[in-house]
mmCIF file of C-alpha atoms and ligand atoms in Angstrom:
data_model
loop_
_atom_site.group_PDB
_atom_site.id
_atom_site.type_symbol
_atom_site.label_atom_id
_atom_site.label_comp_id
_atom_site.label_asym_id
_atom_site.label_seq_id
_atom_site.Cartn_x
_atom_site.Cartn_y
_atom_site.Cartn_z
ATOM 1 C CA UNK A 1 89.383 128.043 0.226
ATOM 2 C CA UNK A 2 89.184 131.778 -0.317
ATOM 3 C CA UNK A 3 91.039 133.403 2.604
ATOM 4 C CA UNK A 4 90.973 136.952 3.976
ATOM 5 C CA UNK A 5 93.908 138.240 6.013
ATOM 6 C CA UNK A 6 93.183 141.422 7.970
ATOM 7 C CA UNK A 7 96.107 143.471 9.243
ATOM 8 C CA UNK A 8 98.024 142.236 6.212
ATOM 9 C CA UNK A 9 100.554 145.093 6.274
ATOM 10 C CA UNK A 10 101.743 144.463 9.846
ATOM 11 C CA UNK A 11 104.691 142.392 11.101
ATOM 12 C CA UNK A 12 102.764 139.123 11.304
ATOM 13 C CA UNK A 13 100.627 139.807 8.227
ATOM 14 C CA UNK A 14 103.649 140.527 6.064
ATOM 15 C CA UNK A 15 105.277 137.239 7.093
ATOM 16 C CA UNK A 16 102.140 135.079 7.005
ATOM 17 C CA UNK A 17 100.868 136.120 3.632
ATOM 18 C CA UNK A 18 104.063 134.788 2.055
ATOM 19 C CA UNK A 19 103.980 131.572 4.070
ATOM 20 C CA UNK A 20 100.294 130.900 3.371
ATOM 21 C CA UNK A 21 100.415 131.759 -0.314
ATOM 22 C CA UNK A 22 101.458 128.219 -1.345
ATOM 23 C CA UNK A 23 98.607 126.645 0.618
ATOM 24 C CA UNK A 24 95.856 129.080 -0.389
ATOM 25 C CA UNK A 25 96.153 130.497 -3.906
ATOM 26 C CA UNK A 26 93.184 132.836 -3.303
ATOM 27 C CA UNK A 27 94.002 135.306 -0.534
ATOM 28 C CA UNK A 28 92.364 138.711 -0.071
ATOM 29 C CA UNK A 29 94.351 141.190 1.994
ATOM 30 C CA UNK A 30 93.129 144.145 4.012
ATOM 31 C CA UNK A 31 94.596 146.770 6.303
ATOM 32 C CA UNK A 32 94.260 150.514 6.811
ATOM 33 C CA UNK A 33 97.358 151.024 4.658
ATOM 34 C CA UNK A 34 98.640 149.035 1.722
ATOM 35 C CA UNK A 35 101.554 146.611 2.292
ATOM 36 C CA UNK A 36 104.690 148.241 0.867
ATOM 37 C CA UNK A 37 105.664 145.018 -0.898
ATOM 38 C CA UNK A 38 102.276 144.286 -2.486
ATOM 39 C CA UNK A 39 102.638 142.153 -5.620
ATOM 40 C CA UNK A 40 100.549 142.734 -8.727
ATOM 41 C CA UNK A 41 98.881 139.308 -8.352
ATOM 42 C CA UNK A 42 97.650 140.110 -4.811
ATOM 43 C CA UNK A 43 94.196 141.496 -4.019
ATOM 44 C CA UNK A 44 94.291 144.305 -1.448
ATOM 45 C CA UNK A 45 91.393 146.366 -0.067
ATOM 46 C CA UNK A 46 92.019 149.247 2.349
ATOM 47 C CA UNK A 47 89.560 149.048 5.243
ATOM 48 C CA UNK A 48 89.233 150.575 8.679
ATOM 49 C CA UNK A 49 87.802 147.813 10.908
ATOM 50 C CA UNK A 50 85.688 150.379 12.767
ATOM 51 C CA UNK A 51 83.579 150.825 9.592
ATOM 52 C CA UNK A 52 81.118 147.905 9.682
ATOM 53 C CA UNK A 53 79.770 148.314 6.126
ATOM 54 C CA UNK A 54 83.260 148.126 4.672
ATOM 55 C CA UNK A 55 84.185 145.176 6.867
ATOM 56 C CA UNK A 56 81.034 143.397 5.712
ATOM 57 C CA UNK A 57 82.043 143.933 2.057
ATOM 58 C CA UNK A 58 85.518 142.430 2.401
ATOM 59 C CA UNK A 59 84.141 139.307 4.119
ATOM 60 C CA UNK A 60 81.759 138.492 1.280
ATOM 61 C CA UNK A 61 82.666 135.331 -0.645
ATOM 62 C CA UNK A 62 85.297 134.398 1.939
ATOM 63 C CA UNK A 63 85.602 130.921 3.524
ATOM 64 C CA UNK A 64 88.157 131.599 6.235
ATOM 65 C CA UNK A 65 89.554 134.718 7.912
ATOM 66 C CA UNK A 66 92.909 135.200 9.591
ATOM 67 C CA UNK A 67 92.132 138.194 11.781
ATOM 68 C CA UNK A 68 95.370 140.012 12.582
ATOM 69 C CA UNK A 69 93.934 143.519 12.180
ATOM 70 C CA UNK A 70 93.765 146.079 14.967
ATOM 71 C CA UNK A 71 96.215 147.807 17.267
ATOM 72 C CA UNK A 72 99.084 145.401 18.036
ATOM 73 C CA UNK A 73 100.626 147.140 21.063
ATOM 74 C CA UNK A 74 99.730 148.993 24.222
ATOM 75 C CA UNK A 75 97.637 152.038 23.482
ATOM 76 C CA UNK A 76 95.189 154.634 24.775
ATOM 77 C CA UNK A 77 91.631 153.529 25.508
ATOM 78 C CA UNK A 78 90.407 155.478 22.458
ATOM 79 C CA UNK A 79 92.737 153.610 20.138
ATOM 80 C CA UNK A 80 92.155 150.186 21.684
ATOM 81 C CA UNK A 81 88.399 150.737 21.812
ATOM 82 C CA UNK A 82 88.109 151.690 18.163
ATOM 83 C CA UNK A 83 90.518 149.159 16.645
ATOM 84 C CA UNK A 84 90.335 146.150 18.946
ATOM 85 C CA UNK A 85 86.896 146.311 20.543
ATOM 86 C CA UNK A 86 84.640 147.807 17.857
ATOM 87 C CA UNK A 87 86.876 146.519 15.048
ATOM 88 C CA UNK A 88 86.965 142.988 16.422
ATOM 89 C CA UNK A 89 83.220 142.859 17.049
ATOM 90 C CA UNK A 90 82.597 144.125 13.494
ATOM 91 C CA UNK A 91 84.839 141.425 12.093
ATOM 92 C CA UNK A 92 83.030 138.535 13.815
ATOM 93 C CA UNK A 93 79.578 139.975 13.122
ATOM 94 C CA UNK A 94 80.419 140.528 9.429
ATOM 95 C CA UNK A 95 81.969 137.060 9.165
ATOM 96 C CA UNK A 96 78.786 135.492 10.511
ATOM 97 C CA UNK A 97 76.452 137.580 8.315
ATOM 98 C CA UNK A 98 78.547 136.805 5.219
ATOM 99 C CA UNK A 99 78.537 133.049 5.847
ATOM 100 C CA UNK A 100 82.259 132.749 6.549
ATOM 101 C CA UNK A 101 82.970 129.326 8.057
ATOM 102 C CA UNK A 102 86.151 129.895 10.034
ATOM 103 C CA UNK A 103 87.983 132.653 11.855
ATOM 104 C CA UNK A 104 91.502 132.399 13.216
ATOM 105 C CA UNK A 105 91.866 135.219 15.730
ATOM 106 C CA UNK A 106 95.279 136.643 16.623
ATOM 107 C CA UNK A 107 94.965 136.783 20.374
ATOM 108 C CA UNK A 108 98.010 137.518 22.484
ATOM 109 C CA UNK A 109 100.127 136.347 25.388
ATOM 110 C CA UNK A 110 99.097 139.624 27.044
ATOM 111 C CA UNK A 111 95.700 138.064 27.830
ATOM 112 C CA UNK A 112 97.573 136.157 30.569
ATOM 113 C CA UNK A 113 100.481 138.556 31.091
ATOM 114 C CA UNK A 114 100.061 138.867 34.859
ATOM 115 C CA UNK A 115 100.796 135.211 35.550
ATOM 116 C CA UNK A 116 104.168 134.917 37.279
ATOM 117 C CA UNK A 117 106.984 133.459 35.243
ATOM 118 C CA UNK A 118 107.425 130.437 37.509
ATOM 119 C CA UNK A 119 103.855 129.281 36.841
ATOM 120 C CA UNK A 120 103.140 126.979 33.897
ATOM 121 C CA UNK A 121 99.668 127.690 32.507
ATOM 122 C CA UNK A 122 97.309 125.963 30.128
ATOM 123 C CA UNK A 123 94.537 127.479 28.016
ATOM 124 C CA UNK A 124 91.897 127.006 30.721
ATOM 125 C CA UNK A 125 93.213 129.498 33.285
ATOM 126 C CA UNK A 126 91.331 132.675 34.164
ATOM 127 C CA UNK A 127 92.499 135.565 31.993
ATOM 128 C CA UNK A 128 94.913 137.974 33.748
ATOM 129 C CA UNK A 129 95.446 140.760 31.170
ATOM 130 C CA UNK A 130 98.398 143.086 31.654
ATOM 131 C CA UNK A 131 97.159 146.111 29.672
ATOM 132 C CA UNK A 132 94.141 147.557 27.861
ATOM 133 C CA UNK A 133 95.588 145.746 24.852
ATOM 134 C CA UNK A 134 95.481 142.432 26.757
ATOM 135 C CA UNK A 135 91.899 143.154 27.820
ATOM 136 C CA UNK A 136 90.925 143.758 24.181
ATOM 137 C CA UNK A 137 92.386 140.384 23.183
ATOM 138 C CA UNK A 138 90.444 138.671 25.988
ATOM 139 C CA UNK A 139 87.355 140.436 24.607
ATOM 140 C CA UNK A 140 88.147 139.059 21.146
ATOM 141 C CA UNK A 141 88.401 135.525 22.525
ATOM 142 C CA UNK A 142 85.029 135.992 24.240
ATOM 143 C CA UNK A 143 83.395 137.311 21.057
ATOM 144 C CA UNK A 144 84.871 134.358 19.176
ATOM 145 C CA UNK A 145 83.373 131.940 21.725
ATOM 146 C CA UNK A 146 79.979 133.625 21.377
ATOM 147 C CA UNK A 147 79.903 133.310 17.580
ATOM 148 C CA UNK A 148 81.163 129.713 17.798
ATOM 149 C CA UNK A 149 78.648 128.572 20.421
ATOM 150 C CA UNK A 150 75.658 130.564 19.195
ATOM 151 C CA UNK A 151 76.190 130.540 15.431
ATOM 152 C CA UNK A 152 78.513 127.615 14.688
ATOM 153 C CA UNK A 153 81.409 129.696 13.369
ATOM 154 C CA UNK A 154 84.606 127.647 13.758
ATOM 155 C CA UNK A 155 86.950 129.815 15.769
ATOM 156 C CA UNK A 156 90.582 129.372 16.752
ATOM 157 C CA UNK A 157 92.226 131.905 19.060
ATOM 158 C CA UNK A 158 96.013 131.871 19.058
ATOM 159 C CA UNK A 159 97.618 133.550 22.075
ATOM 160 C CA UNK A 160 100.635 134.657 20.125
ATOM 161 C CA UNK A 161 103.978 135.152 21.854
ATOM 162 C CA UNK A 162 106.727 137.002 19.986
ATOM 163 C CA UNK A 163 106.844 136.564 16.210
ATOM 164 C CA UNK A 164 110.381 137.173 15.015
ATOM 165 C CA UNK A 165 113.122 135.299 13.184
ATOM 166 C CA UNK A 166 114.751 134.649 16.568
ATOM 167 C CA UNK A 167 114.120 135.414 20.251
ATOM 168 C CA UNK A 168 115.482 138.853 21.134
ATOM 169 C CA UNK A 169 115.814 138.701 24.944
ATOM 170 C CA UNK A 170 115.311 136.413 27.942
ATOM 171 C CA UNK A 171 111.519 136.761 28.050
ATOM 172 C CA UNK A 172 111.259 135.926 24.376
ATOM 173 C CA UNK A 173 113.176 132.648 24.975
ATOM 174 C CA UNK A 174 109.959 131.550 26.699
ATOM 175 C CA UNK A 175 107.381 132.980 24.274
ATOM 176 C CA UNK A 176 109.068 133.068 20.875
ATOM 177 C CA UNK A 177 107.370 131.640 17.791
ATOM 178 C CA UNK A 178 109.047 131.309 14.436
ATOM 179 C CA UNK A 179 106.687 132.526 11.660
ATOM 180 C CA UNK A 180 106.722 129.066 10.039
ATOM 181 C CA UNK A 181 105.383 127.502 13.254
ATOM 182 C CA UNK A 182 102.695 130.175 13.468
ATOM 183 C CA UNK A 183 101.684 129.399 9.870
ATOM 184 C CA UNK A 184 101.270 125.759 10.940
ATOM 185 C CA UNK A 185 98.895 126.803 13.759
ATOM 186 C CA UNK A 186 96.933 129.079 11.431
ATOM 187 C CA UNK A 187 96.490 126.254 8.951
ATOM 188 C CA UNK A 188 95.157 123.987 11.708
ATOM 189 C CA UNK A 189 92.605 126.699 12.532
ATOM 190 C CA UNK A 190 91.598 127.068 8.890
ATOM 191 C CA UNK A 191 91.443 123.381 8.011
ATOM 192 C CA UNK A 192 91.183 120.935 10.889
ATOM 193 C CA UNK A 193 87.767 119.234 10.703
ATOM 194 C CA UNK A 194 87.309 119.062 14.505
ATOM 195 C CA UNK A 195 87.767 122.757 15.294
ATOM 196 C CA UNK A 196 84.746 124.373 16.978
ATOM 197 C CA UNK A 197 86.182 126.870 19.456
ATOM 198 C CA UNK A 198 89.793 126.389 20.498
ATOM 199 C CA UNK A 199 92.545 128.374 22.181
ATOM 200 C CA UNK A 200 96.187 127.622 21.340
ATOM 201 C CA UNK A 201 99.400 129.213 22.517
ATOM 202 C CA UNK A 202 101.445 130.664 19.687
ATOM 203 C CA UNK A 203 104.906 129.478 20.701
ATOM 204 C CA UNK A 204 107.610 127.346 19.147
ATOM 205 C CA UNK A 205 109.183 124.352 20.883
ATOM 206 C CA UNK A 206 110.751 126.420 23.694
ATOM 207 C CA UNK A 207 112.512 124.639 26.552
ATOM 208 C CA UNK A 208 112.013 127.728 28.740
ATOM 209 C CA UNK A 209 108.322 127.980 27.796
ATOM 210 C CA UNK A 210 105.637 128.941 30.345
ATOM 211 C CA UNK A 211 102.695 127.480 28.486
ATOM 212 C CA UNK A 212 101.198 124.034 28.297
ATOM 213 C CA UNK A 213 100.312 123.834 24.619
ATOM 214 C CA UNK A 214 98.903 120.309 24.666
ATOM 215 C CA UNK A 215 95.631 121.577 23.206
ATOM 216 C CA UNK A 216 97.422 122.660 20.010
ATOM 217 C CA UNK A 217 99.383 119.389 19.921
ATOM 218 C CA UNK A 218 96.092 117.488 20.195
ATOM 219 C CA UNK A 219 95.225 119.021 16.801
ATOM 220 C CA UNK A 220 98.553 117.927 15.320
ATOM 221 C CA UNK A 221 100.773 120.950 16.016
ATOM 222 C CA UNK A 222 104.438 120.004 15.782
ATOM 223 C CA UNK A 223 106.582 123.124 16.208
ATOM 224 C CA UNK A 224 109.823 122.764 14.296
ATOM 225 C CA UNK A 225 111.895 125.502 15.906
ATOM 226 C CA UNK A 226 113.463 125.913 19.373
ATOM 227 C CA UNK A 227 114.375 129.160 21.098
ATOM 228 C CA UNK A 228 117.161 127.342 22.996
ATOM 229 C CA UNK A 229 119.270 127.406 19.815
ATOM 230 C CA UNK A 230 119.514 131.198 20.259
ATOM 231 C CA UNK A 231 120.013 131.315 24.051
ATOM 232 C CA UNK A 232 123.487 132.867 24.091
ATOM 233 C CA UNK A 233 122.487 135.667 21.712
ATOM 234 C CA UNK A 234 119.230 136.398 23.541
ATOM 235 C CA UNK A 235 120.959 136.515 26.926
ATOM 236 C CA UNK A 236 123.653 138.834 25.578
ATOM 237 C CA UNK A 237 120.904 141.177 24.371
ATOM 238 C CA UNK A 238 119.152 140.868 27.744
ATOM 239 C CA UNK A 239 122.326 141.948 29.581
ATOM 240 C CA UNK A 240 122.147 145.301 27.759
ATOM 241 C CA UNK A 241 118.574 146.046 28.908
ATOM 242 C CA UNK A 242 117.807 148.137 31.996
ATOM 243 C CA UNK A 243 116.382 146.168 34.945
ATOM 244 C CA UNK A 244 112.588 146.005 35.168
ATOM 245 C CA UNK A 245 111.753 144.575 38.633
ATOM 246 C CA UNK A 246 108.002 144.272 37.953
ATOM 247 C CA UNK A 247 108.203 143.277 34.296
ATOM 248 C CA UNK A 248 110.804 140.619 35.075
ATOM 249 C CA UNK A 249 108.450 138.889 37.541
ATOM 250 C CA UNK A 250 105.562 138.441 35.157
ATOM 251 C CA UNK A 251 105.050 136.744 31.800
ATOM 252 C CA UNK A 252 103.894 139.940 30.104
ATOM 253 C CA UNK A 253 107.161 141.786 30.809
ATOM 254 C CA UNK A 254 107.088 145.551 30.275
ATOM 255 C CA UNK A 255 103.347 145.453 29.544
ATOM 256 C CA UNK A 256 102.996 144.651 33.279
ATOM 257 C CA UNK A 257 105.321 147.362 34.583
ATOM 258 C CA UNK A 258 103.831 150.058 32.337
ATOM 259 C CA UNK A 259 101.476 152.258 34.446
ATOM 260 C CA UNK A 260 101.949 149.775 37.345
ATOM 261 C CA UNK A 261 101.305 151.138 40.849
ATOM 262 C CA UNK A 262 99.651 148.244 42.664
ATOM 263 C CA UNK A 263 102.357 148.231 45.359
ATOM 264 C CA UNK A 264 101.785 151.832 46.479
ATOM 265 C CA UNK A 265 100.738 152.449 50.081
ATOM 266 C CA UNK A 266 97.170 153.661 50.544
HETATM 267 C C1 15L B 1 102.160 141.198 21.386
HETATM 268 O O1 15L B 1 101.021 140.780 21.541
HETATM 269 C C2 15L B 1 102.417 142.358 20.499
HETATM 270 O O2 15L B 1 101.569 142.389 19.383
HETATM 271 C C3 15L B 1 103.860 142.429 20.047
HETATM 272 O O3 15L B 1 104.073 143.740 19.550
HETATM 273 C C4 15L B 1 104.854 142.101 21.153
HETATM 274 O O4 15L B 1 104.782 143.074 22.146
HETATM 275 C C5 15L B 1 104.510 140.740 21.746
HETATM 276 O O5 15L B 1 103.169 140.691 22.150
HETATM 277 C C6 15L B 1 105.409 140.387 22.936
HETATM 278 O O6 15L B 1 104.880 140.139 24.030
HETATM 279 O O7 15L B 1 106.629 140.322 22.754
#
């Protein structure tokens, strides 16, 4: 398979391209800026996802796309609109027109950030985004469903939690995913013969998890890492953080408390 990774210079892209290299010798990388650790044997093309013609070019000759590109945090409507709405639509449209067979879309836990922490949720709940960023990821999932149902593109959306070497606070004990486990999910999306349109949660084997990830397990996902092994460290880090009464109630954390004023009196 010839793979394209968009957003290759970001946190997840930088980790995944190393982990996927063994499985897919032919990987094309794109981002707005070049990865700082680009090797001479890697193919990189600088592309702004808002530019459809350029996006179309980088998808040509590609079998599967890992779409990480776009704005990966909260942001202004202008930024989110350009990178995550227009950019994401361009990516799926170009993939379809170029005959790409599969797209693995980096969705986010922030699609469901306003679910309370005591509620365990599966992939079939109504979206409850906690930010414009979360809304843009819900949009991406919807565009993915459209191209899967209407055009037969095989699409996997991974609602990614927190991709780090270890969980960094209490919330991350519930949503952490070790990069190696994420690479496993990505490979399922790129290779599993039964994928049509699927949503998975991007989390490791976390005892404190909030998500029912049986859909991913149905496709053979066996996370190898557990956040519980880092509990003491994560809780020590948590103790140093200022209280966040709204963020601490909801799964999305500070994305929920940011700009929050739903409790004001009218
Ligand atoms: C995300 O979706 C973001 O891309 C990342 O920057 C983190 O904020 C992560 O979620 C998280 O919730 O920890």
